[in-house]
Amino acid sequence: MKEGYIEFQSMPQFTEVETIIPEIKPPLPTEPFEGQFRPVRPADAAAEISRLLGKNERVKDFFREFAGQIVIEIGPGELLSGYEIASLSNARAYIGVEPFGFFRNLKKFLEAAERATTVPLITRSCVNTDALSFLKRLPNKSVSIFASQLESVMVQKYREAVDEEIQRVLHPDGALIQYDSEFKLDTSMFEQSEIKSGEEKLTWELQKFKPKSKHV
């Protein structure tokens, strides 16, 4: 190979979820999620975070637990902002979990990430299913979670079931980080912190839950 050229096969690729998480269980039936909807917002909230990560040290430090992690994004829609956040946070891999029709475009963009975004490439995948059924497939203490713009999207009973699964699957060195979303973890087990709306030019509150050391 000529000096200065990058061997294509050495670049991080779009791949199957099972390649990223070999211990994942087989697909499960979709959980009922009647009453939920995917809101149409005038702006991509996660893009605010993506833009700030490259220049704001406080926001960059807030995402430090994503480094080296497999980051699962719940409800990314069709955009790559969550993938960009994972990449800029030095995550090992990214998986978008999208139950709605946005999945088709999300998959196309992730497959062509080298042309669709300018961030460093990381291994990536996506799944067309709901959050709860996907999280139930994951091994204990295996991933980090990102969510954006999910405020009032999930009915309470379903969201509480997702909360429980997030608590089970969060890696001891990882975190749940959410923006304009409402997941709630047990604060006796998880340390909670936030950057409030209006701070660091954020429109909504950026919130983080990470396992307390005594539970690692």
XYZ file of C-alpha atoms in Angstrom:
216
model
C 0.000 0.000 0.000
C 1.326 3.472 -0.897
C 2.561 5.702 1.874
C -0.061 8.221 2.952
C -3.023 6.066 1.905
C -5.503 4.618 4.422
C -6.491 1.013 3.969
C -10.315 1.048 3.743
C -10.790 -2.158 5.720
C -8.932 -0.641 8.684
C -11.542 2.118 9.040
C -14.371 1.657 11.574
C -17.391 0.279 9.741
C -21.176 0.106 9.931
C -21.829 -3.411 11.174
C -24.355 -5.702 12.842
C -25.274 -5.149 16.484
C -24.134 -8.697 17.252
C -20.631 -7.790 16.100
C -20.478 -4.893 18.544
C -22.079 -6.817 21.450
C -21.460 -10.552 20.904
C -23.296 -11.452 24.149
C -26.545 -9.769 23.083
C -29.668 -11.948 23.197
C -31.700 -12.694 20.033
C -34.339 -10.136 19.006
C -37.453 -9.962 21.176
C -41.006 -9.033 20.187
C -41.635 -5.298 20.194
C -43.020 -4.071 23.510
C -46.444 -2.394 23.359
C -45.949 1.353 23.406
C -49.373 2.720 22.570
C -49.780 6.394 23.361
C -46.192 7.214 22.523
C -45.271 9.501 19.695
C -42.136 10.840 18.067
C -42.385 14.639 18.242
C -41.522 16.823 15.304
C -39.247 19.552 16.670
C -38.136 22.699 14.852
C -34.497 21.991 15.746
C -32.240 19.053 16.512
C -31.506 19.432 20.226
C -28.607 16.973 20.232
C -26.873 19.092 17.587
C -26.395 21.765 20.269
C -24.339 19.271 22.267
C -22.402 18.113 19.229
C -21.406 21.693 18.403
C -20.363 22.462 21.999
C -18.276 19.321 22.483
C -15.517 20.629 20.268
C -15.099 23.973 22.047
C -16.638 23.932 25.541
C -14.491 22.222 28.170
C -17.303 21.895 30.723
C -19.590 20.122 28.263
C -16.716 17.964 27.008
C -15.866 16.925 30.569
C -19.547 16.146 31.232
C -19.345 13.378 28.600
C -16.058 11.885 29.840
C -17.756 8.635 30.926
C -18.571 7.855 27.278
C -14.875 7.378 26.453
C -14.185 3.753 25.512
C -17.863 2.834 25.893
C -20.514 1.334 23.636
C -23.062 4.167 23.511
C -26.714 3.287 22.920
C -28.876 6.184 21.753
C -32.585 5.849 22.486
C -34.772 7.430 19.787
C -32.202 9.193 17.582
C -34.672 9.900 14.798
C -32.951 10.104 11.427
C -30.059 12.421 12.291
C -26.453 11.690 13.220
C -26.102 14.101 16.149
C -26.032 11.284 18.713
C -23.423 9.429 16.682
C -21.354 12.608 16.496
C -21.590 13.010 20.270
C -20.400 9.429 20.782
C -17.504 9.966 18.370
C -16.433 13.293 19.870
C -16.584 11.698 23.336
C -14.152 8.959 22.179
C -16.719 6.182 22.489
C -15.741 2.743 21.221
C -18.987 2.176 19.281
C -22.478 3.598 18.715
C -25.883 1.918 18.305
C -29.036 3.917 17.495
C -32.349 2.364 18.618
C -35.217 3.865 16.611
C -38.744 2.348 16.451
C -40.256 4.659 13.860
C -39.860 5.220 10.121
C -36.912 7.552 10.723
C -34.851 4.343 10.970
C -34.496 4.032 7.186
C -32.680 7.340 6.799
C -30.699 6.822 10.008
C -29.323 3.558 8.635
C -28.396 5.179 5.308
C -26.584 8.036 7.049
C -24.708 5.711 9.408
C -23.660 3.468 6.541
C -22.257 6.515 4.743
C -20.928 8.283 7.837
C -17.607 9.066 6.170
C -19.561 11.314 3.769
C -22.467 12.350 6.000
C -20.422 13.827 8.867
C -16.955 15.165 9.556
C -16.340 13.583 12.986
C -13.850 10.720 13.404
C -15.383 7.398 12.384
C -16.263 4.841 15.040
C -17.907 1.435 14.724
C -21.663 1.929 14.420
C -25.012 0.218 13.945
C -28.740 0.801 14.383
C -31.822 -1.244 15.220
C -35.450 -0.734 14.178
C -37.158 -1.546 17.462
C -38.372 0.058 20.668
C -36.096 0.933 23.573
C -37.461 -1.544 26.110
C -37.300 -4.648 23.926
C -33.738 -3.757 22.868
C -32.471 -3.016 26.366
C -33.814 -6.373 27.578
C -31.411 -8.067 25.142
C -28.299 -6.459 26.599
C -25.919 -8.025 29.125
C -25.727 -6.549 32.620
C -23.400 -3.551 33.075
C -22.398 -3.402 29.415
C -23.171 0.009 27.854
C -23.691 3.745 28.251
C -26.925 5.472 27.199
C -27.708 8.769 25.463
C -31.179 10.252 24.927
C -32.336 13.579 23.530
C -35.757 15.190 23.012
C -37.727 12.377 24.638
C -39.572 14.590 27.127
C -43.222 13.396 27.339
C -42.723 10.904 24.499
C -43.119 7.706 26.554
C -46.136 6.834 28.678
C -45.226 6.575 32.363
C -45.492 2.806 32.812
C -43.320 2.142 29.758
C -40.755 4.782 30.744
C -40.446 3.323 34.245
C -39.745 -0.100 32.732
C -37.053 1.516 30.560
C -35.599 3.187 33.679
C -35.203 -0.235 35.306
C -33.469 -1.698 32.275
C -31.115 1.269 32.015
C -30.116 0.727 35.643
C -29.349 -2.903 34.871
C -27.301 -2.363 31.699
C -25.241 0.735 32.618
C -21.528 -0.018 32.617
C -19.796 0.679 35.971
C -17.574 3.254 34.244
C -20.323 4.585 31.964
C -23.330 6.869 32.294
C -26.829 7.753 31.183
C -26.681 11.252 29.706
C -29.912 12.879 28.586
C -30.936 16.210 27.084
C -34.549 17.383 27.180
C -35.529 13.887 28.369
C -37.006 12.458 31.557
C -35.511 9.110 32.533
C -35.157 8.756 36.317
C -32.702 6.421 38.008
C -32.411 5.439 41.676
C -30.227 8.116 43.280
C -29.197 5.726 46.064
C -27.357 3.755 43.372
C -26.583 6.446 40.801
C -24.937 9.847 41.186
C -26.893 12.615 39.479
C -25.447 15.825 38.016
C -26.561 18.397 35.486
C -25.784 21.480 33.477
C -28.881 23.610 33.811
C -30.754 25.197 30.926
C -29.279 28.586 30.071
C -25.806 27.558 31.214
C -23.127 26.999 28.548
C -25.655 28.197 25.923
C -27.871 25.124 26.439
C -31.584 25.423 25.687
C -32.582 22.514 27.958
C -31.077 20.811 30.997
C -28.297 18.309 30.339
C -28.479 15.574 32.957
C -26.237 12.656 33.871
C -26.592 9.543 36.023
C -23.526 7.411 36.704
C -23.109 4.423 39.036
C -21.894 5.243 42.521
C -18.560 3.645 43.338
C -19.946 1.447 46.094
C -22.115 -0.318 43.499
C -19.280 -0.955 41.003
